[in-house]
Tab-separated table of C-alpha atoms and ligand atoms in Angstrom:
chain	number	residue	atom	x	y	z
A	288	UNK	CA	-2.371	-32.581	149.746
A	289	UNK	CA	-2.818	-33.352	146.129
A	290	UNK	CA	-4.993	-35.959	145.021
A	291	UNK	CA	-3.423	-38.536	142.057
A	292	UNK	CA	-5.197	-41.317	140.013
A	293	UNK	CA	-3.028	-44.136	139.227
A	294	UNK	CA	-3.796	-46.259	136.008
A	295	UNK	CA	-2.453	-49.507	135.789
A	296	UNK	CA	-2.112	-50.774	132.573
A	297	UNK	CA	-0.067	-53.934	133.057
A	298	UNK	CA	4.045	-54.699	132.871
A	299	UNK	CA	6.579	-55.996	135.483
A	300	UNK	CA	5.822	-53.842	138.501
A	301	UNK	CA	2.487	-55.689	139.060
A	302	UNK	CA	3.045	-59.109	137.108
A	303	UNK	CA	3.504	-62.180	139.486
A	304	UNK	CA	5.260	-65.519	138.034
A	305	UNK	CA	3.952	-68.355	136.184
A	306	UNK	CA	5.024	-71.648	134.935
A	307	UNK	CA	4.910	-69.399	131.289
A	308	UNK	CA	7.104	-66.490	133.431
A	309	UNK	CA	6.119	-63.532	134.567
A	310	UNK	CA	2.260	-62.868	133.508
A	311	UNK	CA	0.173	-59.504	134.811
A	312	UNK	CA	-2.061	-59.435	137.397
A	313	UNK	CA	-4.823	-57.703	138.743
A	314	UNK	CA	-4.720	-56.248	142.462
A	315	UNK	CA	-1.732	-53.969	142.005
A	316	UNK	CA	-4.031	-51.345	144.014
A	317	UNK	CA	-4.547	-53.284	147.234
A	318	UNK	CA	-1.026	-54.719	147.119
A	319	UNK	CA	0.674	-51.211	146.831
A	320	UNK	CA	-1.352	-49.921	149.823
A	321	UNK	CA	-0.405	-52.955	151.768
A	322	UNK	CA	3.436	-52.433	151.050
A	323	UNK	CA	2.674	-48.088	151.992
A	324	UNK	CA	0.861	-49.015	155.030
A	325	UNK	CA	3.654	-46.972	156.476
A	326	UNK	CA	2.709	-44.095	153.892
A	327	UNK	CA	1.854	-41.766	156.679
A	328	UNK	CA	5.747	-41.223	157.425
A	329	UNK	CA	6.183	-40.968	154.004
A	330	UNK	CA	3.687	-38.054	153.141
A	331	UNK	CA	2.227	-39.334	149.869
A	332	UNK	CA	-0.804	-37.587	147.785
A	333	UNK	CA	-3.575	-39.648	148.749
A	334	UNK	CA	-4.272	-42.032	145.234
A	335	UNK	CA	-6.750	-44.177	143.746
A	336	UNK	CA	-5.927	-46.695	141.319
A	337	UNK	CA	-7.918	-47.889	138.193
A	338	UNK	CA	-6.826	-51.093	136.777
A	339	UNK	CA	-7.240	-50.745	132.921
A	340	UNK	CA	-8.525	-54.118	130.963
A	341	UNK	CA	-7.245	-56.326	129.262
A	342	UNK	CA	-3.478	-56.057	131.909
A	343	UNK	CA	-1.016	-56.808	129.412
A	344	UNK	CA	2.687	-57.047	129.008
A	345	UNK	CA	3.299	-53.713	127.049
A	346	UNK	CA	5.406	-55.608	124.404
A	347	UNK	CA	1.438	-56.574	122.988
A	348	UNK	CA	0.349	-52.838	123.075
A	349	UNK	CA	-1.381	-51.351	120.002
A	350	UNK	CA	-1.800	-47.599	119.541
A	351	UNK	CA	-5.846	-48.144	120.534
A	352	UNK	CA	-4.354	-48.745	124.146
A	353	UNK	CA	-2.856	-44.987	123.571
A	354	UNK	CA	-6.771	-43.661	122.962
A	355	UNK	CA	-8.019	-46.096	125.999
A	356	UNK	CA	-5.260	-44.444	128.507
A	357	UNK	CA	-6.566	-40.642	126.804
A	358	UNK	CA	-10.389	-41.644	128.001
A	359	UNK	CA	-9.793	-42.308	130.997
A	360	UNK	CA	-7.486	-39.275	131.290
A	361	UNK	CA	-10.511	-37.256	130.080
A	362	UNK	CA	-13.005	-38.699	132.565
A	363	UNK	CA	-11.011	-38.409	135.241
A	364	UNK	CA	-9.219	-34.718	134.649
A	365	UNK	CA	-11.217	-32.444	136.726
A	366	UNK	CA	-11.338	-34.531	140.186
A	367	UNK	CA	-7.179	-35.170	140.171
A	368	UNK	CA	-4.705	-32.910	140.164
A	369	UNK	CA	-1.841	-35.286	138.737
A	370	UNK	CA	-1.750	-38.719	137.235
A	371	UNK	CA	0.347	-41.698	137.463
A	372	UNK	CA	0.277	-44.374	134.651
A	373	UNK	CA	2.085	-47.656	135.797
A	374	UNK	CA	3.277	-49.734	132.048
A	375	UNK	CA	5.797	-52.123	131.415
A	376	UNK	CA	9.011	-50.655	130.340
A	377	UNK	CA	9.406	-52.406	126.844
A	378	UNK	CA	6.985	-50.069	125.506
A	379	UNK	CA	6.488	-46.935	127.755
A	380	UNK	CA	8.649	-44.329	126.038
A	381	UNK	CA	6.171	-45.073	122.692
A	382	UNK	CA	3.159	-44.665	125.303
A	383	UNK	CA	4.566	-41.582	126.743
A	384	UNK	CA	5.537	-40.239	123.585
A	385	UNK	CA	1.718	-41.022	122.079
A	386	UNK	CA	0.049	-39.422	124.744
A	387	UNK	CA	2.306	-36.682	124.775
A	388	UNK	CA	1.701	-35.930	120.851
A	389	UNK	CA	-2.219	-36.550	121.454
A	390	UNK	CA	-3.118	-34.054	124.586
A	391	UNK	CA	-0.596	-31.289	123.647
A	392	UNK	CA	-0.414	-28.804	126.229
A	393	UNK	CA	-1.434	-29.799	129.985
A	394	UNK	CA	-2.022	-28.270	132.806
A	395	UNK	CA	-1.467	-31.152	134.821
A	396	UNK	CA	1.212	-33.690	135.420
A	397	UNK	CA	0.922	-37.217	133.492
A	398	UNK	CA	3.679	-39.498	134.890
A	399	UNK	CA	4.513	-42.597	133.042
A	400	UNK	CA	6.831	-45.306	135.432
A	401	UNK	CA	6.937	-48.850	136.082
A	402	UNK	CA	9.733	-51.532	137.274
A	403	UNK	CA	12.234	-53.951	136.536
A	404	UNK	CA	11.449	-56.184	138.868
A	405	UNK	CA	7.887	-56.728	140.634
A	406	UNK	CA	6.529	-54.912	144.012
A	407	UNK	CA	6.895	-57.724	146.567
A	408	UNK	CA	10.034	-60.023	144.789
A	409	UNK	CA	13.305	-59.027	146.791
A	410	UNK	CA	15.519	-55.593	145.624
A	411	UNK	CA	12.242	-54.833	143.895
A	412	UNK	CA	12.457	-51.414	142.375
A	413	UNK	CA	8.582	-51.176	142.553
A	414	UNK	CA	8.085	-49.182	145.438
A	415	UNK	CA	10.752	-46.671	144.387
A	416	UNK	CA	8.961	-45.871	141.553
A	417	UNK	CA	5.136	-45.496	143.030
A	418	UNK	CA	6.906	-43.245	145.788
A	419	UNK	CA	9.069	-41.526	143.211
A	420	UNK	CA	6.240	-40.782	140.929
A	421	UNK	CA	3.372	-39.421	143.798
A	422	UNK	CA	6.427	-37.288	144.865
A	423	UNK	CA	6.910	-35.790	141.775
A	424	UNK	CA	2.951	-35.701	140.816
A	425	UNK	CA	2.289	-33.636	144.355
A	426	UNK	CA	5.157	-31.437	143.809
A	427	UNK	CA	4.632	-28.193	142.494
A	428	UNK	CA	7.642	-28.142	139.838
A	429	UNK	CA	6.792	-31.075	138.249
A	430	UNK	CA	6.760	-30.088	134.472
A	431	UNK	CA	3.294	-29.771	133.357
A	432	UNK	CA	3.769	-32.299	130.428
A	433	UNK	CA	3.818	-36.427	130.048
A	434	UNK	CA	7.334	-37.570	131.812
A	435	UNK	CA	8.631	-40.581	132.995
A	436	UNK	CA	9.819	-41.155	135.858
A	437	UNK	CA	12.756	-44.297	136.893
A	438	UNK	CA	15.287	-44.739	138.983
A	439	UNK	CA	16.552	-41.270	140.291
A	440	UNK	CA	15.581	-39.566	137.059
A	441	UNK	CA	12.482	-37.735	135.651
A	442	UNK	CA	12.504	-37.399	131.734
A	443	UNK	CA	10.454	-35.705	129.301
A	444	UNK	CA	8.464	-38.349	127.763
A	445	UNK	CA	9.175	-38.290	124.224
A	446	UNK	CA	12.803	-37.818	124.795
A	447	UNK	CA	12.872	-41.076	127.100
A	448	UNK	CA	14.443	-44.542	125.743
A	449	UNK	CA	14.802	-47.861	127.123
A	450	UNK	CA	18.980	-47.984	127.445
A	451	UNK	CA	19.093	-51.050	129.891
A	452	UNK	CA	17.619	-54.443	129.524
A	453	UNK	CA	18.929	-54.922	133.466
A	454	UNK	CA	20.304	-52.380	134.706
A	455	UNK	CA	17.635	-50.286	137.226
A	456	UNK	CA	18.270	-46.880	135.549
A	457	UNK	CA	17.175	-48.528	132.481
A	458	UNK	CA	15.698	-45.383	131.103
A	459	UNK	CA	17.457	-41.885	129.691
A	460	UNK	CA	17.459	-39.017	127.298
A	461	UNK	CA	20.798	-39.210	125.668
A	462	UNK	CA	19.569	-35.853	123.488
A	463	UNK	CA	17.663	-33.835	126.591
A	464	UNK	CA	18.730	-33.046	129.937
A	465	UNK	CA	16.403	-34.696	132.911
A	466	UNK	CA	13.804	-32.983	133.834
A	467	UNK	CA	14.339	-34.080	137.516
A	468	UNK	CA	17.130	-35.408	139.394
A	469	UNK	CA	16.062	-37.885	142.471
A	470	UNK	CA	18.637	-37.773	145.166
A	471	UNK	CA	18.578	-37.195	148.641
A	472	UNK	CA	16.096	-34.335	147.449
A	473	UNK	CA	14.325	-33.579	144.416
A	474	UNK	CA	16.494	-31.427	142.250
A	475	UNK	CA	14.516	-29.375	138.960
A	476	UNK	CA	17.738	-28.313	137.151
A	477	UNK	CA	15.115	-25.963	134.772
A	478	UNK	CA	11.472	-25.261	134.434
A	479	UNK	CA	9.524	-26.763	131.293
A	480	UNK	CA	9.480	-24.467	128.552
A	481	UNK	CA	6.420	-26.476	127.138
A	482	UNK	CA	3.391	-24.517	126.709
A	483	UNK	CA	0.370	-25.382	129.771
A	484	UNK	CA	-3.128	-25.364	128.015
A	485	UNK	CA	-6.114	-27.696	128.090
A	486	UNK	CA	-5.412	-31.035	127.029
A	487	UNK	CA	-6.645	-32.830	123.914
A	488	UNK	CA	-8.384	-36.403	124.760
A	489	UNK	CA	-9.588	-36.993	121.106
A	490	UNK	CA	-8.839	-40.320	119.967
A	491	UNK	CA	-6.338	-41.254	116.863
A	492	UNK	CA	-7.553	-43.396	114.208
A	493	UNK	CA	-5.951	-46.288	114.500
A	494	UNK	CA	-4.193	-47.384	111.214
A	495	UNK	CA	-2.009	-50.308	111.863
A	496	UNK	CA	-0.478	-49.942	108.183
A	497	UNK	CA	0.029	-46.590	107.817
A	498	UNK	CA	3.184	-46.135	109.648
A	499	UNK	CA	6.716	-48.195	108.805
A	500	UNK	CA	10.295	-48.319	109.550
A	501	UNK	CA	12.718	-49.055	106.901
A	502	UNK	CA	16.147	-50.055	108.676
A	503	UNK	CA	19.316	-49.518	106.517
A	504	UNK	CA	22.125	-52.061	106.972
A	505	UNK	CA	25.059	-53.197	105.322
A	506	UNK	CA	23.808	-56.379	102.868
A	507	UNK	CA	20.147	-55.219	103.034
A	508	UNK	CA	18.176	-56.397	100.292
A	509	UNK	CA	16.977	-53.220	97.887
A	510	UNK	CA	14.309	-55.864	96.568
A	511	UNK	CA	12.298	-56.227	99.911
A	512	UNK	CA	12.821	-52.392	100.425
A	513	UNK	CA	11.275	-51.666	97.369
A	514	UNK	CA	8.377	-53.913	98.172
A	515	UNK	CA	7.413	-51.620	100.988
A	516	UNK	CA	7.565	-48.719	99.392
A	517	UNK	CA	5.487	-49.626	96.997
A	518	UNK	CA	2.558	-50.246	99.239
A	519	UNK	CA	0.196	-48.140	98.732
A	520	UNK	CA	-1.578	-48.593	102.895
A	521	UNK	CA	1.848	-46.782	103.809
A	522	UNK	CA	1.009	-43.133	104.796
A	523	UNK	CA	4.234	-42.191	106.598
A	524	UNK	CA	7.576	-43.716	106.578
A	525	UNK	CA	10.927	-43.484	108.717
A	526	UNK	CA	14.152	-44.115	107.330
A	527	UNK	CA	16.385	-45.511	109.690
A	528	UNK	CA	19.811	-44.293	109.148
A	529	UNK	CA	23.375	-44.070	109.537
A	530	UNK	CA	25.101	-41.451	111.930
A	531	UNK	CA	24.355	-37.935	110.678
A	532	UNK	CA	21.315	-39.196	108.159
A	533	UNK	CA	23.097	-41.195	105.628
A	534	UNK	CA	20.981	-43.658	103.173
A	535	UNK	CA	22.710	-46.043	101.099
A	536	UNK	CA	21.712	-45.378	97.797
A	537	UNK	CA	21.848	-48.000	95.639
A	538	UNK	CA	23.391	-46.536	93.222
A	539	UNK	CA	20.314	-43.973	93.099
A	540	UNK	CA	17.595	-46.737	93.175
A	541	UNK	CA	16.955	-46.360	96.597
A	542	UNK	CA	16.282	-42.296	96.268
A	543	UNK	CA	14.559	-42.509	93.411
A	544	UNK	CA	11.778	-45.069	94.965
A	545	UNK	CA	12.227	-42.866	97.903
A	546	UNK	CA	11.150	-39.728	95.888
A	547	UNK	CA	8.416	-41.719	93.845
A	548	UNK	CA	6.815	-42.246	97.433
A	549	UNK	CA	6.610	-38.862	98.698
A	550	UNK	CA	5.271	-37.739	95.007
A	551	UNK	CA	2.764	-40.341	96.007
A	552	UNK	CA	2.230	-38.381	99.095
A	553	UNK	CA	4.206	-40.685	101.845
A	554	UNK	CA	5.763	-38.320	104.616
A	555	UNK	CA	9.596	-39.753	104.867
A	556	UNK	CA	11.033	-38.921	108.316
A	557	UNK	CA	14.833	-39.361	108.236
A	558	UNK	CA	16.094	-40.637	111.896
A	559	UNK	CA	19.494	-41.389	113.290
A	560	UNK	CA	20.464	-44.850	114.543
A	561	UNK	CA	22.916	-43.135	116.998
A	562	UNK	CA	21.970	-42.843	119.879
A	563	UNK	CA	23.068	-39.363	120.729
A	564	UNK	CA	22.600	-36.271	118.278
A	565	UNK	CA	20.955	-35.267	115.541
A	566	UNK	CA	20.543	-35.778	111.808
A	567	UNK	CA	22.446	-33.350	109.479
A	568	UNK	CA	21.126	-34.037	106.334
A	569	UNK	CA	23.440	-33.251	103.407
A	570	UNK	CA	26.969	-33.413	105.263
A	571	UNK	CA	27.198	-35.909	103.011
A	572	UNK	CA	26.568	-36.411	99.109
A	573	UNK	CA	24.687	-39.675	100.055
A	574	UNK	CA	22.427	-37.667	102.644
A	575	UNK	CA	22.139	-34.840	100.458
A	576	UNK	CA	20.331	-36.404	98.010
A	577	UNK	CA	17.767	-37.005	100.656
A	578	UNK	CA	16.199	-32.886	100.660
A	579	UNK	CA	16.100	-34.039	96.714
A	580	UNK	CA	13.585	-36.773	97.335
A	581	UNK	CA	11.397	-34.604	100.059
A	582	UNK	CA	12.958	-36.674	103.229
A	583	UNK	CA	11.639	-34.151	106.548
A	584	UNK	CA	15.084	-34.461	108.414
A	585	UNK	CA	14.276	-35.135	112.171
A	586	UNK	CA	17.128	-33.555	114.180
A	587	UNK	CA	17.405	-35.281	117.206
A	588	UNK	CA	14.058	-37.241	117.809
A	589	UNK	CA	13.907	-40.598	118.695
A	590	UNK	CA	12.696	-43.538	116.833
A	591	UNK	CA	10.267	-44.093	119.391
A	592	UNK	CA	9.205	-40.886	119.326
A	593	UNK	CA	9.170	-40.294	115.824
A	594	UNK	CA	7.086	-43.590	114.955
A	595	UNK	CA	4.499	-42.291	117.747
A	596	UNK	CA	4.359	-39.179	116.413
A	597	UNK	CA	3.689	-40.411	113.026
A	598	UNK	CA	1.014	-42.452	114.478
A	599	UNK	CA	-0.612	-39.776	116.047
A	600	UNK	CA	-0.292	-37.303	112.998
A	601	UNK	CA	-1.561	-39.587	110.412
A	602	UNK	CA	-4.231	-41.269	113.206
A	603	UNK	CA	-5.635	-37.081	113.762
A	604	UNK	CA	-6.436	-36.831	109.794
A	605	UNK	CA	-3.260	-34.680	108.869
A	606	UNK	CA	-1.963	-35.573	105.820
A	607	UNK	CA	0.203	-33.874	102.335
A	608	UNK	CA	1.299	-30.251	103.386
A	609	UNK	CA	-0.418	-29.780	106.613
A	610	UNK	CA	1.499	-33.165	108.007
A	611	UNK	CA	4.871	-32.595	106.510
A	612	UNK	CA	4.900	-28.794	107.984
A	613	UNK	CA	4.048	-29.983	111.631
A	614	UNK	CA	6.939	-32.647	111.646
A	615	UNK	CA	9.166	-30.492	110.314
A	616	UNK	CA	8.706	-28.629	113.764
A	617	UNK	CA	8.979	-29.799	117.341
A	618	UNK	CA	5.454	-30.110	118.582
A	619	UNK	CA	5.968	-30.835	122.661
A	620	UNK	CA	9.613	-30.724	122.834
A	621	UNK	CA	10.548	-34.384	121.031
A	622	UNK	CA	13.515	-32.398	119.129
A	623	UNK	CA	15.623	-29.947	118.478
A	624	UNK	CA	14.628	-27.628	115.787
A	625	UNK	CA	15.440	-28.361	112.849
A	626	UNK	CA	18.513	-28.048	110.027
B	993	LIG	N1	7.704	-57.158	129.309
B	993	LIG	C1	7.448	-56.233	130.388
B	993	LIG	C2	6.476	-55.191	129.886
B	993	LIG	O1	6.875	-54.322	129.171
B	993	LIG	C3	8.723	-55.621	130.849
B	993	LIG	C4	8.580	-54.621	131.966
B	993	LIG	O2	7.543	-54.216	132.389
B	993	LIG	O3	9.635	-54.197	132.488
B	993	LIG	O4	5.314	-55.233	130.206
């Protein structure tokens, strides 16, 4: 039987309340055994767990928690043959998309899952993911790649979003099919085209202004966009747009600050709001006169996904040519290619 190492990180599966709410806490290990004393019937992998410090609530994670989960990855590789990483939901499709970017190919499993509501508190979904995600980490089809696992669904990592603020499926991949379908049985609709390889552990530098989002919306104010663009910590910028990858333009202001920054040497990302499909850039006159002003158009990635990858770019040294040629291309299967 496989052997899995569990990291617990913090979130909702192991957090307990308080007069504040729910706060994490530390024993998730010993309580999960407790609740699979009757793990025999259920033919796990045997696990250990490692509880990572500080527990948090992932809404407080920083990219440095990203090079924390790669060490321990790295010192743990050769003695496991899959791992588990247990994170609160509000962040874990940035996590999985980080660590995805950072170790490139695998030749192991990395599973990221967690819960909506915590092991031991009644309809607790806790349990259903730990079981779901050793399942999936001993079985042999399991994509070699980060995933994350909820519900009855296993999704490529940095295709994964957080669609449900209650709801128990509260994860999907509106642009990518599931990589697994939990039923009665475990159903692999396709094998992973992802390349299997060594992984990368190296850390990112962490850069906590380098990366931004500028969200367009009706009435937004060009003034305070124009304020961010013009500082100069900013390495790599998305533009949040509208359907198919439409700006507003101001009248040309916008575009031409736009194309001042990438002269400067900002890489622009252009991303959907939508949630389903992909940027077209230049079905429109407004869009168009984004390939003018050097905006990378990002197909189908997610804003999750696309701010991670960013992160983890600009955090591995790349920058000018070298970084705007590798998001231009799909690196571990975040998008589509591109238009
Ligand atoms: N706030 C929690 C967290 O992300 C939510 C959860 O785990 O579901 O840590």
């Amino acid at each position: 039987m496989p052997s899995v190492l569990m990291l617990y990180t913090g979130g909702t599966i192991g957090m307990q309340p308080s007069s504040q709410g729910y706060v994490p806490c530390a024993g998730v290990g010993e309580r999960l055994v407790a609740h699979l004393a009757l793990g025999d019937p259920y033919r796990l992998p045997v696990f250990d767990v490692i509880e990572m410090q500080p527990l948090i609530d992932s809404a407080e994670l920083m990219p440095e928690a990203w090079n924390r989960l790669a060490a321990q990855l790295e010192n743990h590789w050769p003695r496991y043959d899959a791992f588990v990483v247990l994170q609160g939901t509000d962040t874990m499709e940035y996590s999985a998309s980080a660590l995805s970017f950072m170790l490139g190919a695998l030749d192991k499993p990395v599973i990221f899952t967690g819960s909506q509501i915590p092991l031991g508190e009644p309809r607790s979904d806790a349990l259903n993911s730990v079981v779901s995600a050793l399942q999936l980490a001993a079985h042999p089809d399991t994509p070699r790649e980060v995933s994350l696992a909820f519900h009855d669904r296993l999704l490529r990592g940095n295709r994964a979003r957080k669609v449900r603020t209650q709801g128990l499926d509260a994860f999907d991949s509106p642009n990518f099919p599931w990589l697994a379908e939990l039923g009665i049985g475990i159903r692999f609709p396709q094998p992973s085209a992802l390349l299997i390889g060594k992984p990368n552990f190296a850390p990112i530098e962490v850069d906590d202004e380098a990366v931004a989002v500028l969200p367009l919306h009706p009435g937004m104010s060009l003034r305070r966009a124009k304020v961010l663009l013009a500082d100069k910590t900013l390495k790599g910028l998305v533009l949040y747009t509208y359907g198919v990858g439409n700006p507003l333009s101001f009248e040309g202001e916008l575009l031409d600050c736009l194309k001042a920054v990438n002269e400067r040497g900002v890489a622009l990302l252009n991303v959907t709001q939508c949630a389903q499909g992909e940027v077209v850039q230049g079905a429109y006159a407004t869009g168009a006169a984004l390939n003018q002003a050097g905006v990378i158009a990002s197909s189908d990635i997610t804003l999750e996904a696309a701010i991670a990858k960013l992160t983890v770019l600009i955090g591995r040294g790349l920058d000018g040519c070298e970084l705007r040629k590798v998001l231009k291309s799909a690196v571990r299967g975040e998008c589509d290619s591109m238009r």
